[in-house]
């Protein structure tokens, strides 16, 4: 009888130690995936937000629009095309009036066809590492709104942008 009780206590202790080990391991893995605790609740802001564009956008795009959306993408980015498709669908549904261009890192002429459709007249501009560095882009896709040569929006997703764009 004592040996059965001792065996049960040993099994409970082993299960408890294994559970604690799994919890510690998962906690370490989660720290690699999500922001550290000190960043929770803090707004991470792009360093150029509310500052002048590092490159005159009207010169770059050869346009005189006061409001211009730059969508930085990379040919090797698996999220860029779905993000752009979602943006185009939302733009169409909400009838948003915004001039935008796609700045394609490592882009070649044949890569432009990935983004081309007959309904949307969008500018696709191949850019190099210098342009990416000038705008301090560290991830793709990245949406930057420039209004009167001042960066008014900068984020890896366009969700906060929709309220800033007027409808047609």
JSON list of C-alpha atoms in Angstrom, two decimals:
[
{"chain": "A", "resi": 1, "resn": "UNK", "atom": "CA", "xyz": [0.00, 0.00, 0.00]},
{"chain": "A", "resi": 2, "resn": "UNK", "atom": "CA", "xyz": [2.82, 2.42, 0.86]},
{"chain": "A", "resi": 3, "resn": "UNK", "atom": "CA", "xyz": [4.62, 1.61, -2.40]},
{"chain": "A", "resi": 4, "resn": "UNK", "atom": "CA", "xyz": [1.50, 2.51, -4.43]},
{"chain": "A", "resi": 5, "resn": "UNK", "atom": "CA", "xyz": [1.13, 5.79, -2.54]},
{"chain": "A", "resi": 6, "resn": "UNK", "atom": "CA", "xyz": [4.84, 6.53, -3.03]},
{"chain": "A", "resi": 7, "resn": "UNK", "atom": "CA", "xyz": [4.51, 5.75, -6.77]},
{"chain": "A", "resi": 8, "resn": "UNK", "atom": "CA", "xyz": [1.50, 8.07, -7.07]},
{"chain": "A", "resi": 9, "resn": "UNK", "atom": "CA", "xyz": [3.33, 10.91, -5.29]},
{"chain": "A", "resi": 10, "resn": "UNK", "atom": "CA", "xyz": [6.35, 10.38, -7.54]},
{"chain": "A", "resi": 11, "resn": "UNK", "atom": "CA", "xyz": [4.15, 10.54, -10.66]},
{"chain": "A", "resi": 12, "resn": "UNK", "atom": "CA", "xyz": [2.42, 13.70, -9.40]},
{"chain": "A", "resi": 13, "resn": "UNK", "atom": "CA", "xyz": [5.81, 15.32, -8.67]},
{"chain": "A", "resi": 14, "resn": "UNK", "atom": "CA", "xyz": [7.14, 14.36, -12.14]},
{"chain": "A", "resi": 15, "resn": "UNK", "atom": "CA", "xyz": [3.99, 15.73, -13.80]},
{"chain": "A", "resi": 16, "resn": "UNK", "atom": "CA", "xyz": [4.32, 18.95, -11.85]},
{"chain": "A", "resi": 17, "resn": "UNK", "atom": "CA", "xyz": [7.99, 19.36, -12.81]},
{"chain": "A", "resi": 18, "resn": "UNK", "atom": "CA", "xyz": [7.23, 18.58, -16.46]},
{"chain": "A", "resi": 19, "resn": "UNK", "atom": "CA", "xyz": [4.37, 21.13, -16.48]},
{"chain": "A", "resi": 20, "resn": "UNK", "atom": "CA", "xyz": [6.61, 23.81, -14.97]},
{"chain": "A", "resi": 21, "resn": "UNK", "atom": "CA", "xyz": [9.30, 23.03, -17.56]},
{"chain": "A", "resi": 22, "resn": "UNK", "atom": "CA", "xyz": [6.81, 23.32, -20.43]},
{"chain": "A", "resi": 23, "resn": "UNK", "atom": "CA", "xyz": [5.48, 26.63, -19.07]},
{"chain": "A", "resi": 24, "resn": "UNK", "atom": "CA", "xyz": [9.00, 28.08, -18.79]},
{"chain": "A", "resi": 25, "resn": "UNK", "atom": "CA", "xyz": [9.84, 26.92, -22.32]},
{"chain": "A", "resi": 26, "resn": "UNK", "atom": "CA", "xyz": [6.63, 28.40, -23.78]},
{"chain": "A", "resi": 27, "resn": "UNK", "atom": "CA", "xyz": [7.19, 31.67, -21.95]},
{"chain": "A", "resi": 28, "resn": "UNK", "atom": "CA", "xyz": [10.67, 31.95, -23.48]},
{"chain": "A", "resi": 29, "resn": "UNK", "atom": "CA", "xyz": [9.28, 31.19, -26.94]},
{"chain": "A", "resi": 30, "resn": "UNK", "atom": "CA", "xyz": [6.53, 33.80, -26.57]},
{"chain": "A", "resi": 31, "resn": "UNK", "atom": "CA", "xyz": [9.10, 36.44, -25.63]},
{"chain": "A", "resi": 32, "resn": "UNK", "atom": "CA", "xyz": [10.78, 35.79, -28.96]},
{"chain": "A", "resi": 33, "resn": "UNK", "atom": "CA", "xyz": [7.50, 36.26, -30.82]},
{"chain": "A", "resi": 34, "resn": "UNK", "atom": "CA", "xyz": [5.80, 39.22, -29.11]},
{"chain": "A", "resi": 35, "resn": "UNK", "atom": "CA", "xyz": [7.03, 42.58, -27.90]},
{"chain": "A", "resi": 36, "resn": "UNK", "atom": "CA", "xyz": [8.80, 42.62, -24.57]},
{"chain": "A", "resi": 37, "resn": "UNK", "atom": "CA", "xyz": [6.66, 43.62, -21.57]},
{"chain": "A", "resi": 38, "resn": "UNK", "atom": "CA", "xyz": [8.11, 47.15, -21.42]},
{"chain": "A", "resi": 39, "resn": "UNK", "atom": "CA", "xyz": [6.63, 47.89, -24.88]},
{"chain": "A", "resi": 40, "resn": "UNK", "atom": "CA", "xyz": [3.08, 46.74, -24.10]},
{"chain": "A", "resi": 41, "resn": "UNK", "atom": "CA", "xyz": [0.74, 49.71, -24.21]},
{"chain": "A", "resi": 42, "resn": "UNK", "atom": "CA", "xyz": [3.37, 51.98, -25.74]},
{"chain": "A", "resi": 43, "resn": "UNK", "atom": "CA", "xyz": [2.88, 53.27, -29.25]},
{"chain": "A", "resi": 44, "resn": "UNK", "atom": "CA", "xyz": [5.88, 52.45, -31.43]},
{"chain": "A", "resi": 45, "resn": "UNK", "atom": "CA", "xyz": [6.31, 55.42, -33.76]},
{"chain": "A", "resi": 46, "resn": "UNK", "atom": "CA", "xyz": [8.16, 55.64, -37.04]},
{"chain": "A", "resi": 47, "resn": "UNK", "atom": "CA", "xyz": [11.11, 58.06, -36.62]},
{"chain": "A", "resi": 48, "resn": "UNK", "atom": "CA", "xyz": [10.05, 60.22, -39.60]},
{"chain": "A", "resi": 49, "resn": "UNK", "atom": "CA", "xyz": [6.42, 60.67, -38.56]},
{"chain": "A", "resi": 50, "resn": "UNK", "atom": "CA", "xyz": [5.38, 64.37, -38.64]},
{"chain": "A", "resi": 51, "resn": "UNK", "atom": "CA", "xyz": [8.73, 65.28, -40.22]},
{"chain": "A", "resi": 52, "resn": "UNK", "atom": "CA", "xyz": [9.57, 66.34, -43.77]},
{"chain": "A", "resi": 53, "resn": "UNK", "atom": "CA", "xyz": [9.91, 63.59, -46.33]},
{"chain": "A", "resi": 54, "resn": "UNK", "atom": "CA", "xyz": [13.60, 62.69, -46.78]},
{"chain": "A", "resi": 55, "resn": "UNK", "atom": "CA", "xyz": [13.09, 62.82, -50.54]},
{"chain": "A", "resi": 56, "resn": "UNK", "atom": "CA", "xyz": [10.71, 65.30, -52.23]},
{"chain": "A", "resi": 57, "resn": "UNK", "atom": "CA", "xyz": [7.82, 63.02, -53.14]},
{"chain": "A", "resi": 58, "resn": "UNK", "atom": "CA", "xyz": [6.48, 65.29, -55.89]},
{"chain": "A", "resi": 59, "resn": "UNK", "atom": "CA", "xyz": [9.89, 65.14, -57.60]},
{"chain": "A", "resi": 60, "resn": "UNK", "atom": "CA", "xyz": [10.12, 61.37, -57.13]},
{"chain": "A", "resi": 61, "resn": "UNK", "atom": "CA", "xyz": [6.64, 60.74, -58.53]},
{"chain": "A", "resi": 62, "resn": "UNK", "atom": "CA", "xyz": [6.60, 63.68, -60.94]},
{"chain": "A", "resi": 63, "resn": "UNK", "atom": "CA", "xyz": [3.25, 64.88, -59.64]},
{"chain": "A", "resi": 64, "resn": "UNK", "atom": "CA", "xyz": [1.78, 67.86, -57.84]},
{"chain": "A", "resi": 65, "resn": "UNK", "atom": "CA", "xyz": [-0.61, 66.00, -55.52]},
{"chain": "A", "resi": 66, "resn": "UNK", "atom": "CA", "xyz": [-0.69, 67.38, -51.97]},
{"chain": "A", "resi": 67, "resn": "UNK", "atom": "CA", "xyz": [-1.49, 63.93, -50.58]},
{"chain": "A", "resi": 68, "resn": "UNK", "atom": "CA", "xyz": [0.44, 60.88, -51.74]},
{"chain": "A", "resi": 69, "resn": "UNK", "atom": "CA", "xyz": [0.48, 57.35, -50.32]},
{"chain": "A", "resi": 70, "resn": "UNK", "atom": "CA", "xyz": [3.71, 55.41, -50.73]},
{"chain": "A", "resi": 71, "resn": "UNK", "atom": "CA", "xyz": [3.42, 51.64, -50.35]},
{"chain": "A", "resi": 72, "resn": "UNK", "atom": "CA", "xyz": [6.84, 50.08, -49.90]},
{"chain": "A", "resi": 73, "resn": "UNK", "atom": "CA", "xyz": [7.00, 46.44, -50.97]},
{"chain": "A", "resi": 74, "resn": "UNK", "atom": "CA", "xyz": [9.69, 43.88, -51.67]},
{"chain": "A", "resi": 75, "resn": "UNK", "atom": "CA", "xyz": [9.72, 41.27, -54.41]},
{"chain": "A", "resi": 76, "resn": "UNK", "atom": "CA", "xyz": [10.62, 38.61, -51.82]},
{"chain": "A", "resi": 77, "resn": "UNK", "atom": "CA", "xyz": [7.84, 39.62, -49.35]},
{"chain": "A", "resi": 78, "resn": "UNK", "atom": "CA", "xyz": [5.09, 36.97, -49.07]},
{"chain": "A", "resi": 79, "resn": "UNK", "atom": "CA", "xyz": [2.70, 39.42, -47.34]},
{"chain": "A", "resi": 80, "resn": "UNK", "atom": "CA", "xyz": [3.02, 42.35, -49.74]},
{"chain": "A", "resi": 81, "resn": "UNK", "atom": "CA", "xyz": [0.66, 41.25, -52.50]},
{"chain": "A", "resi": 82, "resn": "UNK", "atom": "CA", "xyz": [-2.15, 40.10, -50.13]},
{"chain": "A", "resi": 83, "resn": "UNK", "atom": "CA", "xyz": [-1.80, 43.35, -48.15]},
{"chain": "A", "resi": 84, "resn": "UNK", "atom": "CA", "xyz": [-1.97, 45.39, -51.34]},
{"chain": "A", "resi": 85, "resn": "UNK", "atom": "CA", "xyz": [-4.99, 43.42, -52.55]},
{"chain": "A", "resi": 86, "resn": "UNK", "atom": "CA", "xyz": [-6.75, 44.07, -49.25]},
{"chain": "A", "resi": 87, "resn": "UNK", "atom": "CA", "xyz": [-5.91, 47.78, -49.50]},
{"chain": "A", "resi": 88, "resn": "UNK", "atom": "CA", "xyz": [-7.26, 47.96, -53.07]},
{"chain": "A", "resi": 89, "resn": "UNK", "atom": "CA", "xyz": [-10.46, 46.17, -52.06]},
{"chain": "A", "resi": 90, "resn": "UNK", "atom": "CA", "xyz": [-11.01, 48.53, -49.10]},
{"chain": "A", "resi": 91, "resn": "UNK", "atom": "CA", "xyz": [-10.21, 51.53, -51.32]},
{"chain": "A", "resi": 92, "resn": "UNK", "atom": "CA", "xyz": [-12.81, 50.34, -53.81]},
{"chain": "A", "resi": 93, "resn": "UNK", "atom": "CA", "xyz": [-15.50, 49.51, -51.21]},
{"chain": "A", "resi": 94, "resn": "UNK", "atom": "CA", "xyz": [-15.13, 52.81, -49.35]},
{"chain": "A", "resi": 95, "resn": "UNK", "atom": "CA", "xyz": [-14.57, 54.79, -52.57]},
{"chain": "A", "resi": 96, "resn": "UNK", "atom": "CA", "xyz": [-11.44, 56.37, -51.12]},
{"chain": "A", "resi": 97, "resn": "UNK", "atom": "CA", "xyz": [-9.81, 59.13, -53.10]},
{"chain": "A", "resi": 98, "resn": "UNK", "atom": "CA", "xyz": [-6.07, 58.72, -52.68]},
{"chain": "A", "resi": 99, "resn": "UNK", "atom": "CA", "xyz": [-3.19, 58.86, -55.08]},
{"chain": "A", "resi": 100, "resn": "UNK", "atom": "CA", "xyz": [-0.74, 56.07, -54.34]},
{"chain": "A", "resi": 101, "resn": "UNK", "atom": "CA", "xyz": [2.41, 54.51, -55.71]},
{"chain": "A", "resi": 102, "resn": "UNK", "atom": "CA", "xyz": [4.11, 51.23, -55.04]},
{"chain": "A", "resi": 103, "resn": "UNK", "atom": "CA", "xyz": [7.81, 51.48, -54.36]},
{"chain": "A", "resi": 104, "resn": "UNK", "atom": "CA", "xyz": [9.13, 48.03, -55.21]},
{"chain": "A", "resi": 105, "resn": "UNK", "atom": "CA", "xyz": [12.44, 47.05, -53.61]},
{"chain": "A", "resi": 106, "resn": "UNK", "atom": "CA", "xyz": [14.66, 45.02, -55.94]},
{"chain": "A", "resi": 107, "resn": "UNK", "atom": "CA", "xyz": [12.01, 45.49, -58.60]},
{"chain": "A", "resi": 108, "resn": "UNK", "atom": "CA", "xyz": [12.55, 44.66, -62.24]},
{"chain": "A", "resi": 109, "resn": "UNK", "atom": "CA", "xyz": [10.26, 45.48, -65.14]},
{"chain": "A", "resi": 110, "resn": "UNK", "atom": "CA", "xyz": [8.82, 41.96, -65.20]},
{"chain": "A", "resi": 111, "resn": "UNK", "atom": "CA", "xyz": [8.03, 42.16, -61.46]},
{"chain": "A", "resi": 112, "resn": "UNK", "atom": "CA", "xyz": [5.69, 45.06, -62.13]},
{"chain": "A", "resi": 113, "resn": "UNK", "atom": "CA", "xyz": [3.22, 42.64, -63.70]},
{"chain": "A", "resi": 114, "resn": "UNK", "atom": "CA", "xyz": [2.66, 41.03, -60.28]},
{"chain": "A", "resi": 115, "resn": "UNK", "atom": "CA", "xyz": [0.86, 44.18, -59.17]},
{"chain": "A", "resi": 116, "resn": "UNK", "atom": "CA", "xyz": [-0.77, 45.18, -62.43]},
{"chain": "A", "resi": 117, "resn": "UNK", "atom": "CA", "xyz": [-4.46, 44.96, -63.15]},
{"chain": "A", "resi": 118, "resn": "UNK", "atom": "CA", "xyz": [-6.59, 46.70, -65.76]},
{"chain": "A", "resi": 119, "resn": "UNK", "atom": "CA", "xyz": [-8.89, 48.45, -63.27]},
{"chain": "A", "resi": 120, "resn": "UNK", "atom": "CA", "xyz": [-6.29, 50.25, -61.18]},
{"chain": "A", "resi": 121, "resn": "UNK", "atom": "CA", "xyz": [-3.90, 52.74, -62.63]},
{"chain": "A", "resi": 122, "resn": "UNK", "atom": "CA", "xyz": [-1.14, 52.51, -60.07]},
{"chain": "A", "resi": 123, "resn": "UNK", "atom": "CA", "xyz": [2.43, 53.66, -60.27]},
{"chain": "A", "resi": 124, "resn": "UNK", "atom": "CA", "xyz": [5.05, 51.01, -59.70]},
{"chain": "A", "resi": 125, "resn": "UNK", "atom": "CA", "xyz": [8.49, 52.42, -59.09]},
{"chain": "A", "resi": 126, "resn": "UNK", "atom": "CA", "xyz": [11.50, 50.15, -58.63]},
{"chain": "A", "resi": 127, "resn": "UNK", "atom": "CA", "xyz": [13.63, 51.47, -55.76]},
{"chain": "A", "resi": 128, "resn": "UNK", "atom": "CA", "xyz": [17.01, 50.59, -54.37]},
{"chain": "A", "resi": 129, "resn": "UNK", "atom": "CA", "xyz": [18.36, 50.15, -50.85]},
{"chain": "A", "resi": 130, "resn": "UNK", "atom": "CA", "xyz": [19.19, 53.88, -50.64]},
{"chain": "A", "resi": 131, "resn": "UNK", "atom": "CA", "xyz": [15.54, 54.84, -51.00]},
{"chain": "A", "resi": 132, "resn": "UNK", "atom": "CA", "xyz": [14.50, 52.22, -48.42]},
{"chain": "A", "resi": 133, "resn": "UNK", "atom": "CA", "xyz": [17.13, 53.54, -46.01]},
{"chain": "A", "resi": 134, "resn": "UNK", "atom": "CA", "xyz": [16.11, 57.17, -46.62]},
{"chain": "A", "resi": 135, "resn": "UNK", "atom": "CA", "xyz": [12.56, 56.39, -45.48]},
{"chain": "A", "resi": 136, "resn": "UNK", "atom": "CA", "xyz": [13.87, 54.12, -42.68]},
{"chain": "A", "resi": 137, "resn": "UNK", "atom": "CA", "xyz": [11.82, 51.14, -43.79]},
{"chain": "A", "resi": 138, "resn": "UNK", "atom": "CA", "xyz": [12.63, 47.99, -41.81]},
{"chain": "A", "resi": 139, "resn": "UNK", "atom": "CA", "xyz": [9.73, 45.74, -42.77]},
{"chain": "A", "resi": 140, "resn": "UNK", "atom": "CA", "xyz": [7.45, 45.13, -45.74]},
{"chain": "A", "resi": 141, "resn": "UNK", "atom": "CA", "xyz": [4.86, 46.11, -46.71]},
{"chain": "A", "resi": 142, "resn": "UNK", "atom": "CA", "xyz": [5.01, 49.61, -45.25]},
{"chain": "A", "resi": 143, "resn": "UNK", "atom": "CA", "xyz": [2.52, 52.41, -45.84]},
{"chain": "A", "resi": 144, "resn": "UNK", "atom": "CA", "xyz": [3.66, 56.04, -45.68]},
{"chain": "A", "resi": 145, "resn": "UNK", "atom": "CA", "xyz": [1.29, 58.95, -46.28]},
{"chain": "A", "resi": 146, "resn": "UNK", "atom": "CA", "xyz": [2.97, 62.20, -47.32]},
{"chain": "A", "resi": 147, "resn": "UNK", "atom": "CA", "xyz": [0.90, 65.39, -47.17]},
{"chain": "A", "resi": 148, "resn": "UNK", "atom": "CA", "xyz": [2.50, 68.63, -48.32]},
{"chain": "A", "resi": 149, "resn": "UNK", "atom": "CA", "xyz": [5.91, 66.88, -48.13]},
{"chain": "A", "resi": 150, "resn": "UNK", "atom": "CA", "xyz": [5.33, 65.98, -44.44]},
{"chain": "A", "resi": 151, "resn": "UNK", "atom": "CA", "xyz": [4.96, 62.33, -43.38]},
{"chain": "A", "resi": 152, "resn": "UNK", "atom": "CA", "xyz": [1.56, 62.11, -41.68]},
{"chain": "A", "resi": 153, "resn": "UNK", "atom": "CA", "xyz": [1.18, 58.32, -41.44]},
{"chain": "A", "resi": 154, "resn": "UNK", "atom": "CA", "xyz": [3.70, 55.49, -41.28]},
{"chain": "A", "resi": 155, "resn": "UNK", "atom": "CA", "xyz": [2.86, 51.87, -40.41]},
{"chain": "A", "resi": 156, "resn": "UNK", "atom": "CA", "xyz": [3.23, 48.33, -41.77]},
{"chain": "A", "resi": 157, "resn": "UNK", "atom": "CA", "xyz": [-0.54, 48.14, -42.26]},
{"chain": "A", "resi": 158, "resn": "UNK", "atom": "CA", "xyz": [-3.07, 50.62, -43.71]},
{"chain": "A", "resi": 159, "resn": "UNK", "atom": "CA", "xyz": [-5.80, 50.25, -41.07]},
{"chain": "A", "resi": 160, "resn": "UNK", "atom": "CA", "xyz": [-5.26, 53.61, -39.36]},
{"chain": "A", "resi": 161, "resn": "UNK", "atom": "CA", "xyz": [-4.97, 55.28, -42.72]},
{"chain": "A", "resi": 162, "resn": "UNK", "atom": "CA", "xyz": [-8.55, 54.84, -43.92]},
{"chain": "A", "resi": 163, "resn": "UNK", "atom": "CA", "xyz": [-10.02, 57.50, -41.65]},
{"chain": "A", "resi": 164, "resn": "UNK", "atom": "CA", "xyz": [-7.52, 60.04, -43.03]},
{"chain": "A", "resi": 165, "resn": "UNK", "atom": "CA", "xyz": [-8.56, 59.57, -46.66]},
{"chain": "A", "resi": 166, "resn": "UNK", "atom": "CA", "xyz": [-11.69, 61.25, -47.98]},
{"chain": "A", "resi": 167, "resn": "UNK", "atom": "CA", "xyz": [-14.22, 59.45, -50.15]},
{"chain": "A", "resi": 168, "resn": "UNK", "atom": "CA", "xyz": [-14.81, 60.38, -53.78]}
]
